[in-house]
Coordinates of C-alpha atoms in Angstrom, one line a residue:
Chain I
M1442 CA 28.9 0.9 -12.0
G1443 CA 27.1 3.6 -10.0
M1444 CA 24.1 3.3 -7.7
T1445 CA 20.6 4.7 -7.6
I1446 CA 19.2 6.7 -4.7
T1447 CA 17.4 3.6 -3.5
E1448 CA 20.6 1.5 -3.6
K1449 CA 22.6 4.2 -1.8
I1450 CA 20.1 4.5 1.1
I1451 CA 19.9 0.7 1.4
A1452 CA 23.8 0.4 1.3
A1453 CA 24.1 3.1 4.0
H1454 CA 21.7 1.2 6.2
A1455 CA 23.4 -2.1 5.5
Q1456 CA 26.8 -0.6 6.4
K1457 CA 28.1 -1.6 3.0
E1458 CA 29.9 0.4 0.3
K1459 CA 27.8 -1.0 -2.4
V1460 CA 24.7 -3.1 -3.0
I1461 CA 23.4 -4.6 -6.2
P1462 CA 19.9 -5.4 -7.3
G1463 CA 18.8 -8.9 -6.2
E1464 CA 21.1 -9.0 -3.2
L1465 CA 19.5 -9.8 0.2
V1466 CA 20.7 -7.5 2.9
Q1467 CA 20.1 -6.8 6.6
V1468 CA 19.4 -3.1 7.2
K1469 CA 19.0 -0.9 10.2
I1470 CA 15.8 1.0 10.3
D1471 CA 15.1 4.6 11.2
L1472 CA 11.4 4.1 11.8
A1473 CA 8.8 1.3 11.8
L1474 CA 5.1 2.2 11.9
A1475 CA 1.8 0.4 12.2
N1476 CA -1.8 1.4 12.4
D1477 CA -4.9 0.2 14.1
I1478 CA -5.5 -2.6 11.6
T1479 CA -1.9 -3.9 11.4
A1480 CA -0.5 -3.1 14.9
P1481 CA -2.8 -5.4 16.8
L1482 CA -1.4 -8.4 14.9
S1483 CA 2.1 -7.2 15.6
I1484 CA 1.4 -6.7 19.3
K1485 CA -0.4 -10.0 19.7
E1486 CA 2.5 -11.8 17.9
L1487 CA 5.0 -10.3 20.4
E1488 CA 2.8 -11.3 23.3
K1489 CA 2.3 -14.8 22.0
Q1490 CA 6.1 -15.2 21.7
K1491 CA 6.6 -13.7 25.1
I1492 CA 9.0 -11.1 23.7
D1493 CA 9.1 -7.9 25.8
R1494 CA 11.9 -6.0 24.3
I1495 CA 11.6 -3.0 21.9
F1496 CA 14.9 -1.9 20.5
D1497 CA 14.1 1.8 20.6
P1498 CA 10.7 3.1 21.5
D1499 CA 11.4 6.4 19.7
K1500 CA 11.6 4.6 16.4
V1501 CA 8.3 3.0 16.7
V1502 CA 5.2 4.9 15.4
L1503 CA 1.6 3.9 16.1
V1504 CA -1.2 5.7 14.4
A1505 CA -4.9 5.0 15.0
D1506 CA -6.3 6.2 11.7
H1507 CA -8.1 3.4 9.8
N1508 CA -11.2 2.5 11.8
T1509 CA -11.2 5.7 13.8
P1510 CA -13.0 7.5 15.4
C1511 CA -13.7 3.9 16.5
K1512 CA -16.6 2.5 14.5
D1513 CA -17.4 -0.4 16.8
I1514 CA -16.3 -2.2 19.9
A1515 CA -13.8 -4.4 18.1
S1516 CA -12.0 -1.4 16.6
A1517 CA -12.0 0.4 20.0
Q1518 CA -10.4 -2.7 21.6
N1519 CA -7.7 -2.6 18.9
V1520 CA -6.9 1.1 19.6
K1521 CA -6.9 0.3 23.4
L1522 CA -4.4 -2.5 22.7
M1523 CA -2.1 0.0 20.9
R1524 CA -2.5 2.6 23.6
D1525 CA -1.6 0.1 26.4
F1526 CA 1.4 -1.2 24.3
A1527 CA 2.6 2.4 23.8
R1528 CA 2.3 3.1 27.5
K1529 CA 4.1 -0.1 28.5
Y1530 CA 7.1 0.6 26.3
G1531 CA 7.2 4.4 26.5
I1532 CA 6.4 4.8 22.8
S1533 CA 6.0 8.6 22.4
H1534 CA 4.9 8.5 18.8
F1535 CA 1.5 7.1 19.4
F1536 CA -1.2 9.2 17.7
E1537 CA -4.9 8.9 18.5
G1538 CA -7.9 11.2 18.9
G1539 CA -7.3 14.9 18.1
K1540 CA -3.5 14.2 17.5
A1541 CA -4.1 11.5 14.9
G1542 CA -4.4 11.9 11.2
I1543 CA -3.9 9.7 8.2
E1544 CA -0.5 8.2 8.9
H1545 CA 1.2 9.0 5.6
V1546 CA 0.1 12.6 5.7
L1547 CA 0.9 12.8 9.5
L1548 CA 4.4 11.4 9.7
P1549 CA 6.1 13.9 7.3
E1550 CA 4.1 16.7 8.9
E1551 CA 5.3 15.7 12.3
G1552 CA 8.9 15.8 11.1
L1553 CA 9.4 12.0 11.6
I1554 CA 10.8 11.5 8.1
A1555 CA 14.0 13.0 6.7
P1556 CA 15.7 12.5 3.3
G1557 CA 17.9 9.4 3.3
D1558 CA 15.9 7.7 6.0
L1559 CA 15.0 4.0 5.8
V1560 CA 11.4 3.6 6.9
I1561 CA 9.2 0.5 7.0
G1562 CA 5.5 0.3 7.8
A1563 CA 2.7 -2.2 8.2
D1564 CA 0.8 -0.4 5.6
S1565 CA 1.3 -0.7 1.8
H1566 CA 1.3 3.1 1.3
T1567 CA 4.3 3.6 3.4
C1568 CA 6.1 4.2 0.1
T1569 CA 4.7 7.8 0.3
Y1570 CA 7.8 9.1 2.0
G1571 CA 9.9 8.6 -1.1
A1572 CA 8.7 12.1 -2.0
L1573 CA 11.1 13.3 0.6
G1574 CA 14.0 11.3 -0.8
A1575 CA 13.6 8.6 1.9
F1576 CA 13.5 4.8 1.2
S1577 CA 10.2 3.6 2.6
T1578 CA 8.2 0.5 1.9
G1579 CA 5.3 -1.5 3.2
M1580 CA 5.4 -4.9 5.0
G1581 CA 3.2 -7.0 7.1
S1582 CA 2.6 -7.1 10.8
T1583 CA 5.1 -9.9 11.6
D1584 CA 7.9 -8.1 9.8
I1585 CA 7.2 -4.9 11.6
A1586 CA 7.0 -6.8 15.0
A1587 CA 10.4 -8.3 14.3
S1588 CA 11.9 -4.9 13.4
W1589 CA 10.5 -3.4 16.7
V1590 CA 12.6 -6.0 18.5
L1591 CA 15.7 -6.1 16.4
G1592 CA 15.9 -2.6 15.0
E1593 CA 16.5 -4.1 11.6
T1594 CA 14.9 -6.0 8.8
W1595 CA 15.9 -7.9 5.6
L1596 CA 15.5 -6.4 2.2
R1597 CA 16.0 -7.7 -1.3
V1598 CA 17.7 -4.8 -3.1
P1599 CA 15.2 -3.8 -5.9
E1600 CA 16.0 -3.1 -9.5
S1601 CA 15.2 0.6 -10.3
I1602 CA 13.1 2.0 -13.1
L1603 CA 13.6 5.6 -14.0
F1604 CA 10.6 7.6 -15.0
L1605 CA 11.3 10.9 -16.7
Y1606 CA 8.5 13.5 -17.0
E1607 CA 9.0 16.4 -19.4
G1608 CA 6.8 18.9 -21.2
K1609 CA 4.2 21.4 -20.1
R1610 CA 1.1 20.3 -18.2
K1611 CA -2.4 21.2 -19.4
P1612 CA -4.8 22.7 -16.9
F1613 CA -6.1 20.4 -14.2
V1614 CA -3.3 17.8 -14.7
T1615 CA -1.8 17.0 -11.4
G1616 CA 0.6 14.6 -9.8
K1617 CA -2.3 12.2 -9.4
D1618 CA -2.7 12.2 -13.2
L1619 CA 1.0 11.6 -13.8
I1620 CA 0.9 8.5 -11.5
L1621 CA -2.4 7.2 -12.8
F1622 CA -1.2 7.6 -16.4
T1623 CA 2.1 5.8 -15.4
I1624 CA 0.3 2.9 -13.8
G1625 CA -2.0 2.7 -16.8
K1626 CA 1.0 2.5 -19.0
I1627 CA 3.0 -0.1 -17.2
G1628 CA 0.2 -2.1 -15.4
V1629 CA -0.5 -3.0 -11.8
D1630 CA 2.5 -5.3 -11.8
G1631 CA 4.7 -3.2 -14.2
A1632 CA 7.1 -2.3 -11.4
R1633 CA 6.7 -5.4 -9.3
Y1634 CA 9.6 -5.6 -6.7
C1635 CA 11.2 -2.5 -8.3
A1636 CA 12.1 1.0 -7.1
M1637 CA 10.3 3.7 -9.2
E1638 CA 12.5 6.8 -9.4
F1639 CA 10.5 9.8 -10.6
R1640 CA 12.5 12.6 -12.2
G1641 CA 12.4 15.4 -14.8
S1642 CA 11.4 19.0 -15.1
V1643 CA 7.8 18.3 -14.4
I1644 CA 8.6 16.6 -11.1
S1645 CA 10.8 19.6 -10.1
E1646 CA 7.8 21.9 -10.7
L1647 CA 5.4 19.7 -8.7
S1648 CA 4.4 20.9 -5.2
L1649 CA 5.5 18.6 -2.4
D1650 CA 1.8 17.5 -1.9
E1651 CA 1.6 16.3 -5.5
R1652 CA 4.9 14.5 -5.1
F1653 CA 3.5 12.7 -2.1
T1654 CA 0.6 11.6 -4.2
M1655 CA 2.9 10.1 -6.8
A1656 CA 5.2 8.3 -4.4
N1657 CA 2.1 7.1 -2.5
M1658 CA 0.7 5.2 -5.5
A1659 CA 4.0 3.5 -6.5
V1660 CA 2.7 0.3 -4.8
E1661 CA -0.3 0.3 -7.2
A1662 CA 2.3 -0.5 -9.9
G1663 CA 3.6 -3.3 -7.7
A1664 CA 6.7 -1.3 -6.7
K1665 CA 8.7 -1.7 -3.5
N1666 CA 9.2 2.0 -3.3
G1667 CA 8.8 5.3 -5.2
I1668 CA 11.5 7.8 -4.8
M1669 CA 12.5 11.3 -5.8
E1670 CA 15.6 13.5 -5.3
A1671 CA 15.4 15.7 -2.2
D1672 CA 15.6 19.1 -3.7
S1673 CA 15.3 22.6 -2.1
K1674 CA 11.5 22.2 -1.8
V1675 CA 12.1 19.1 0.3
L1676 CA 14.8 20.6 2.4
N1677 CA 12.7 23.6 3.1
Y1678 CA 9.9 21.4 4.1
V1679 CA 11.9 19.2 6.5
S1680 CA 13.9 22.0 8.0
G1681 CA 12.3 23.1 11.2
R1682 CA 10.2 19.9 11.4
T1683 CA 12.7 17.2 11.8
S1684 CA 15.5 17.1 14.3
H1685 CA 17.5 14.4 12.5
L1686 CA 20.0 14.7 9.8
S1687 CA 19.0 14.9 6.2
R1688 CA 21.1 12.7 4.0
V1689 CA 20.6 13.8 0.4
Y1690 CA 21.4 11.3 -2.4
Q1691 CA 21.3 11.4 -6.2
S1692 CA 21.5 8.5 -8.6
D1693 CA 24.8 8.3 -10.3
P1694 CA 25.0 9.1 -14.0
D1695 CA 26.2 5.5 -14.6
A1696 CA 23.5 3.9 -12.2
Q1697 CA 21.9 0.8 -13.6
W1698 CA 18.3 1.0 -14.6
R1699 CA 16.0 -1.9 -15.5
E1700 CA 14.3 0.5 -17.8
I1701 CA 14.1 4.2 -18.5
I1702 CA 10.6 5.4 -19.3
E1703 CA 10.2 8.9 -20.8
I1704 CA 6.8 10.5 -20.5
D1705 CA 5.9 13.7 -22.4
V1706 CA 3.1 15.2 -20.3
S1707 CA 2.2 17.9 -22.8
S1708 CA -0.8 16.0 -24.3
L1709 CA -1.8 14.3 -21.0
E1710 CA -5.4 15.0 -19.8
P1711 CA -6.9 14.4 -16.4
Q1712 CA -7.1 10.7 -15.8
V1713 CA -9.9 8.5 -14.4
A1714 CA -9.1 4.9 -13.4
F1715 CA -12.2 2.7 -14.0
P1716 CA -13.2 -0.3 -11.8
H1717 CA -11.5 -2.5 -10.8
L1718 CA -7.9 -1.7 -11.3
P1719 CA -5.9 1.5 -10.9
S1720 CA -4.4 0.7 -14.3
N1721 CA -7.8 1.0 -16.1
T1722 CA -7.1 4.7 -17.0
H1723 CA -8.9 6.9 -19.4
S1724 CA -8.8 10.6 -20.2
V1725 CA -11.7 12.3 -18.4
Y1726 CA -12.6 13.9 -21.8
S1727 CA -12.9 10.5 -23.6
I1728 CA -15.4 8.8 -21.3
P1729 CA -19.2 8.4 -21.6
K1730 CA -21.5 10.1 -19.1
I1731 CA -21.3 8.1 -15.9
E1732 CA -23.7 9.2 -13.2
I1733 CA -22.4 8.9 -9.7
D1734 CA -23.7 8.7 -6.1
Q1735 CA -20.8 9.7 -4.0
V1736 CA -17.5 11.6 -4.1
V1737 CA -14.7 11.2 -1.7
I1738 CA -11.9 13.8 -1.4
G1739 CA -9.1 12.9 0.9
S1740 CA -6.9 9.9 2.0
C1741 CA -3.2 9.4 2.2
T1742 CA -3.1 10.0 -1.6
N1743 CA -5.0 13.3 -1.8
G1744 CA -5.8 14.5 1.7
R1745 CA -3.3 17.4 1.9
M1746 CA -3.7 21.2 1.6
E1747 CA -3.0 21.4 -2.1
D1748 CA -5.7 18.8 -2.7
L1749 CA -8.3 20.7 -0.7
R1750 CA -7.4 23.9 -2.4
M1751 CA -8.0 22.3 -5.8
A1752 CA -11.4 21.1 -4.6
A1753 CA -12.3 24.4 -3.2
Q1754 CA -11.3 26.2 -6.4
V1755 CA -14.0 24.1 -8.2
L1756 CA -16.6 24.2 -5.5
K1757 CA -16.5 27.9 -4.7
G1758 CA -19.9 29.4 -5.3
R1759 CA -21.3 26.1 -6.6
E1760 CA -23.6 23.4 -5.2
V1761 CA -23.2 19.7 -5.1
N1762 CA -25.7 17.8 -7.3
P1763 CA -28.6 16.6 -5.2
R1764 CA -28.0 13.0 -6.2
V1765 CA -24.4 13.1 -4.9
R1766 CA -22.9 12.8 -1.4
L1767 CA -19.7 14.8 -1.2
L1768 CA -17.4 13.6 1.6
I1769 CA -14.2 15.6 2.4
F1770 CA -11.5 14.0 4.6
P1771 CA -8.7 16.4 5.5
G1772 CA -5.6 14.3 6.1
T1773 CA -4.7 15.5 9.6
P1774 CA -5.8 17.9 12.3
S1775 CA -3.3 20.5 10.9
V1776 CA -4.7 20.2 7.4
L1777 CA -8.2 20.7 8.9
K1778 CA -7.1 23.8 10.8
Q1779 CA -5.3 25.3 7.8
A1780 CA -8.4 24.6 5.7
E1781 CA -10.5 26.4 8.2
K1782 CA -8.1 29.3 8.3
E1783 CA -8.2 29.7 4.5
G1784 CA -12.0 29.6 4.4
L1785 CA -12.1 26.3 2.5
L1786 CA -14.4 24.6 5.0
R1787 CA -17.0 27.2 4.5
I1788 CA -16.8 26.7 0.7
F1789 CA -17.2 23.0 1.2
L1790 CA -20.1 23.4 3.6
E1791 CA -21.9 26.0 1.4
A1792 CA -21.6 23.7 -1.6
G1793 CA -23.3 21.0 0.4
G1794 CA -20.3 18.8 1.3
I1795 CA -19.8 16.8 4.4
I1796 CA -16.6 17.5 6.4
A1797 CA -15.4 14.2 8.0
P1798 CA -12.7 13.8 10.6
P1799 CA -9.2 12.8 9.5
S1800 CA -9.6 9.1 8.9
C1801 CA -8.9 6.4 6.3
G1802 CA -12.6 5.4 6.7
P1803 CA -14.2 5.2 3.3
C1804 CA -11.1 4.5 1.2
L1805 CA -11.1 0.9 2.3
G1806 CA -14.8 0.5 2.8
G1807 CA -14.3 0.6 6.6
H1808 CA -16.8 3.3 7.7
L1809 CA -17.8 6.9 7.2
G1810 CA -19.0 6.5 3.7
V1811 CA -19.5 2.9 2.6
L1812 CA -21.2 2.2 -0.8
A1813 CA -24.4 0.2 -1.4
E1814 CA -25.1 -2.2 -4.2
G1815 CA -24.8 -0.6 -7.6
E1816 CA -23.5 2.8 -6.3
K1817 CA -20.7 4.6 -8.1
C1818 CA -18.1 6.8 -6.4
V1819 CA -15.5 9.1 -7.7
S1820 CA -12.7 9.1 -5.3
T1821 CA -9.3 10.7 -4.9
T1822 CA -8.0 7.6 -3.1
N1823 CA -5.7 4.9 -4.5
R1824 CA -7.6 1.7 -5.1
N1825 CA -10.7 0.7 -7.0
F1826 CA -10.6 -3.0 -6.4
L1827 CA -13.7 -5.1 -6.4
G1828 CA -15.7 -4.2 -3.3
R1829 CA -13.0 -1.9 -2.0
M1830 CA -15.4 0.8 -0.7
G1831 CA -18.3 -1.4 0.1
H1832 CA -20.8 -3.7 -1.7
V1833 CA -19.2 -6.1 -4.1
K1834 CA -21.4 -4.5 -6.8
S1835 CA -20.4 -0.9 -6.1
E1836 CA -17.8 0.9 -8.3
V1837 CA -15.0 3.2 -7.6
Y1838 CA -13.5 5.6 -10.1
L1839 CA -10.1 7.1 -9.1
A1840 CA -9.4 10.7 -10.1
N1841 CA -7.7 13.9 -8.9
P1842 CA -9.4 16.5 -6.6
Y1843 CA -10.4 18.8 -9.5
V1844 CA -12.2 16.0 -11.3
A1845 CA -13.7 14.7 -8.0
A1846 CA -15.1 18.1 -7.1
S1847 CA -16.5 18.9 -10.5
S1848 CA -18.1 15.4 -10.7
A1849 CA -19.8 16.2 -7.3
V1850 CA -21.3 19.3 -8.9
A1851 CA -22.2 17.7 -12.2
G1852 CA -23.6 14.4 -10.8
Y1853 CA -21.5 12.6 -13.4
I1854 CA -17.8 12.2 -14.0
A1855 CA -16.5 15.5 -15.3
A1856 CA -13.5 17.9 -15.4
P1857 CA -13.8 21.5 -14.2
D1858 CA -14.1 22.8 -17.8
Q1859 CA -17.1 20.5 -18.4
I1860 CA -19.4 21.9 -15.7
Chain D
M491 CA 7.0 -32.3 3.2
I492 CA 4.4 -33.5 0.7
I493 CA 1.0 -31.7 0.5
S494 CA -1.8 -32.5 -1.8
G495 CA -5.1 -31.0 -2.8
K496 CA -7.5 -30.1 -5.6
A497 CA -6.8 -27.1 -7.8
L498 CA -9.0 -24.1 -7.4
K499 CA -8.2 -21.6 -10.2
Y500 CA -8.3 -17.8 -10.0
G501 CA -7.2 -15.1 -12.4
D502 CA -4.5 -12.4 -12.4
N503 CA -4.1 -9.6 -9.8
I504 CA -6.1 -11.3 -7.0
D505 CA -5.9 -8.4 -4.5
T506 CA -5.9 -8.4 -0.7
D507 CA -9.3 -6.6 -0.6
V508 CA -10.8 -9.6 -2.5
I509 CA -8.9 -12.1 -0.3
I510 CA -10.2 -10.5 2.9
A511 CA -12.3 -7.3 2.8
A512 CA -11.3 -4.5 5.1
R513 CA -14.6 -4.6 6.9
Y514 CA -13.5 -7.9 8.6
L515 CA -10.1 -6.5 9.7
T516 CA -11.3 -5.5 13.1
S517 CA -10.7 -9.2 13.9
T518 CA -7.4 -10.9 14.2
D519 CA -9.0 -14.3 14.7
P520 CA -7.8 -16.6 11.8
A521 CA -11.0 -18.7 12.0
E522 CA -13.2 -15.6 11.7
L523 CA -11.1 -14.3 8.8
A524 CA -11.2 -17.6 7.0
R525 CA -15.1 -17.5 7.0
H526 CA -14.9 -14.5 4.7
C527 CA -11.8 -15.4 2.7
L528 CA -12.3 -14.6 -1.1
E529 CA -16.1 -14.3 -0.5
S530 CA -16.5 -11.4 -2.9
L531 CA -14.9 -13.3 -5.8
D532 CA -16.1 -16.8 -4.9
P533 CA -18.9 -17.0 -2.3
T534 CA -18.5 -20.8 -2.0
F535 CA -14.7 -20.7 -1.3
S536 CA -14.9 -21.3 2.4
E537 CA -16.8 -24.5 1.8
K538 CA -14.4 -26.0 -0.6
A539 CA -11.1 -24.6 0.8
S540 CA -10.1 -27.3 3.1
S541 CA -8.9 -29.7 0.4
A542 CA -7.8 -27.0 -1.9
I543 CA -4.6 -25.6 -3.5
L544 CA -5.1 -22.2 -4.9
V545 CA -3.7 -21.7 -8.4
A546 CA -3.7 -18.1 -9.7
G547 CA -2.2 -15.9 -12.4
K548 CA 0.2 -13.1 -12.0
N549 CA 0.6 -10.6 -9.1
F550 CA -1.3 -12.6 -6.5
G551 CA -1.9 -10.7 -3.3
C552 CA -1.4 -7.2 -4.7
G553 CA -2.7 -4.2 -2.8
S554 CA -2.7 -3.8 1.0
S555 CA -0.1 -5.0 3.5
R556 CA -2.7 -6.8 5.5
E557 CA -1.2 -10.0 6.9
H558 CA -4.8 -11.0 7.5
A559 CA -4.9 -12.1 3.8
P560 CA -2.4 -15.0 4.1
L561 CA -3.7 -15.7 7.6
A562 CA -7.3 -16.1 6.2
I563 CA -6.1 -18.4 3.4
K564 CA -4.1 -20.5 5.8
A565 CA -7.0 -20.8 8.3
S566 CA -9.4 -21.7 5.5
G567 CA -7.6 -25.0 5.3
A568 CA -6.2 -24.3 1.8
K569 CA -2.9 -26.1 1.6
A570 CA -0.9 -23.7 -0.6
V571 CA -1.0 -21.0 -3.2
I572 CA 0.6 -21.5 -6.6
A573 CA 0.8 -18.4 -8.8
A574 CA 2.6 -17.1 -11.9
S575 CA 3.9 -14.4 -9.6
F576 CA 3.3 -12.8 -6.2
A577 CA 3.0 -9.2 -5.0
R578 CA 6.0 -8.6 -2.8
I579 CA 4.3 -7.8 0.6
F580 CA 2.0 -10.8 0.3
Y581 CA 5.1 -12.9 -0.5
R582 CA 6.9 -11.8 2.7
N583 CA 3.8 -12.2 4.8
A584 CA 3.1 -15.7 3.5
V585 CA 6.7 -16.8 4.3
N586 CA 6.5 -15.1 7.8
I587 CA 3.3 -16.9 8.8
G588 CA 4.0 -20.2 7.2
L589 CA 1.6 -20.4 4.3
P590 CA 3.3 -22.4 1.5
I591 CA 3.6 -20.4 -1.7
L592 CA 5.0 -21.5 -5.0
E593 CA 5.9 -19.4 -8.0
S594 CA 5.6 -21.0 -11.4
E595 CA 4.2 -19.4 -14.6
E596 CA 4.0 -22.8 -16.3
A597 CA 2.1 -24.5 -13.5
A598 CA -0.3 -21.5 -13.2
E599 CA -1.0 -21.7 -16.8
K600 CA -1.3 -25.5 -17.3
I601 CA -3.0 -26.7 -14.2
K602 CA -6.8 -26.9 -14.7
E603 CA -9.6 -26.4 -12.2
G604 CA -10.2 -29.5 -10.2
D605 CA -6.9 -31.2 -11.0
Q606 CA -5.5 -33.3 -8.2
L607 CA -2.1 -31.8 -7.2
E608 CA 0.8 -33.1 -5.1
I609 CA 3.5 -30.7 -4.0
D610 CA 6.9 -31.7 -2.7
L611 CA 8.0 -28.6 -0.8
D612 CA 11.5 -29.7 -0.2
K613 CA 12.2 -30.5 -3.8
G614 CA 10.1 -27.6 -5.0
E615 CA 8.1 -29.8 -7.3
I616 CA 4.4 -29.7 -8.3
K617 CA 2.9 -32.8 -9.7
D618 CA -0.4 -32.6 -11.5
L619 CA -1.7 -36.1 -10.9
T620 CA -4.7 -35.5 -13.3
S621 CA -2.6 -34.5 -16.3
G622 CA 0.6 -36.2 -15.4
D623 CA 2.6 -33.0 -15.7
T624 CA 5.4 -32.1 -13.3
F625 CA 6.5 -28.5 -12.7
Q626 CA 9.7 -27.3 -11.1
V627 CA 9.3 -24.2 -8.9
N628 CA 11.6 -21.2 -8.5
P629 CA 13.5 -22.0 -5.2
F630 CA 13.5 -19.7 -2.2
P631 CA 16.7 -17.8 -1.4
P632 CA 18.6 -19.6 1.5
F633 CA 17.7 -16.9 4.0
L634 CA 13.9 -17.3 3.3
Q635 CA 14.4 -21.1 3.4
E636 CA 15.7 -20.7 6.9
I637 CA 12.6 -18.7 8.0
I638 CA 10.4 -21.4 6.5
E639 CA 12.3 -24.2 8.2
R640 CA 12.1 -22.5 11.6
G641 CA 8.4 -22.2 11.2
G642 CA 8.1 -18.5 10.6
L643 CA 10.1 -15.3 11.2
M644 CA 9.2 -14.8 14.9
N645 CA 11.0 -18.1 15.8
L646 CA 14.2 -16.6 14.4
V647 CA 13.6 -13.4 16.2
K648 CA 13.2 -15.3 19.5
E649 CA 16.5 -17.0 19.0
R650 CA 18.2 -13.7 18.3
V651 CA 16.7 -12.2 21.5
K652 CA 17.8 -15.2 23.6
S653 CA 21.4 -15.1 22.3
H654 CA 21.8 -11.4 23.3

């Protein structure tokens, strides 16, 4: 019996010939990351236990991106704690201020991820790096603290589900729509504990940015990781960025799948996930008129160049509806610079949008765009849970950047060909 | 170890944003987190938590990796969480910080709000004293059992560090 990409990466890091789903293994890690919400717990745990050993400071990554630019004294203290910790142990991959961006946009950009890597992070969207053919998964602060000391962690080898996407995409159907549709189809626990492997001609055609969006939301179906084959687009992307070796794997023809799910995208329309679960998906063309108060474009899901280009394509020469606040969060300083270079910032500003600093801010209702009672928001982020972006009686509708931008113009949820 | 408490029932897909909203995550103080635990779903939770055992449906703890979620539940005084199934990051976090969690579809379905429960953690047995039902729980794999017995993951890590 053959192995899947996920099993091959885990086996290589467990120094085993073969692993099988369900097996518990100890694996060496290539990188362990934490952010300004999760790192403080990890650091305090190490201090409490009086452990002052880090296995390899170069394999620890700390990103101040959630409550930054620091929204209050407590969040500033948390970033200070990270900074002091980074200095004490000589952790070079500590990102704050003008070097910081949203972690899952930043790490690939910085060349910290290569195909075949095994990466863990104290953030559930660590699964994003599967787009580069790496195994990556989210854990909690204590697991990450332990990995910083030992250089390894334990994993239960997940079963894999193969998702095959074929057909020709309609206009305005993006990677975001493929993953929202998939979550809608299998449910928020449809891939619980599993690896989701995305494959098919549609995946090959997707830009890398759209692939990141898909892998990013694997956790919203309960998955341990999302993964794709590292093809020439991936190898081009990582070459020149990363100094470490790419290990390219493919699933064997006789690999064992829990399920194979084939999705014909030809009839798929842009998706909108209604409150309060990412699986409450509808075609944008089938929904009633829903007036909105805010639009957020950005996040680890849709804060990359392709996403901003999609938004700009819609917003060029148009104005945001007076009832709507449009907030745009470029994922990293590099994305922001590139958007400036391409003239996208001017388009956003002339449309009446607000350009915010690279931050996770509004996605989790942290700061920089929190919702009041009864407000509705169309967001390119990943979660629409109860109270996620603010007041418990606010509502979040998840969509792609085209739909988000056109909704900002219309004042209600709409696709570009409806405005 | 035997723990007992009154069942507080919740539904499917109780996510970590609902367990502890992100606006409280600037704090790592368990007592502060406990004050806001589950408040958006059940504003009276923190008052009744200290004698409670949470009983929920499937995919409990889905969403974010925030360890603040099991920490908040533990600090609220709630004794344990029984669910039809757990999201994987929450499951690891609960084990690591020593919040007892028990997976049983049958228990999650049959236990009613307010039932008096008694859990034998060693035997993996849940007794519903109100209905008289007994439920057997899926056991932890031996490695996780070891983490639980040592009182959390960091105690194991400390031993490994010392032995080097």
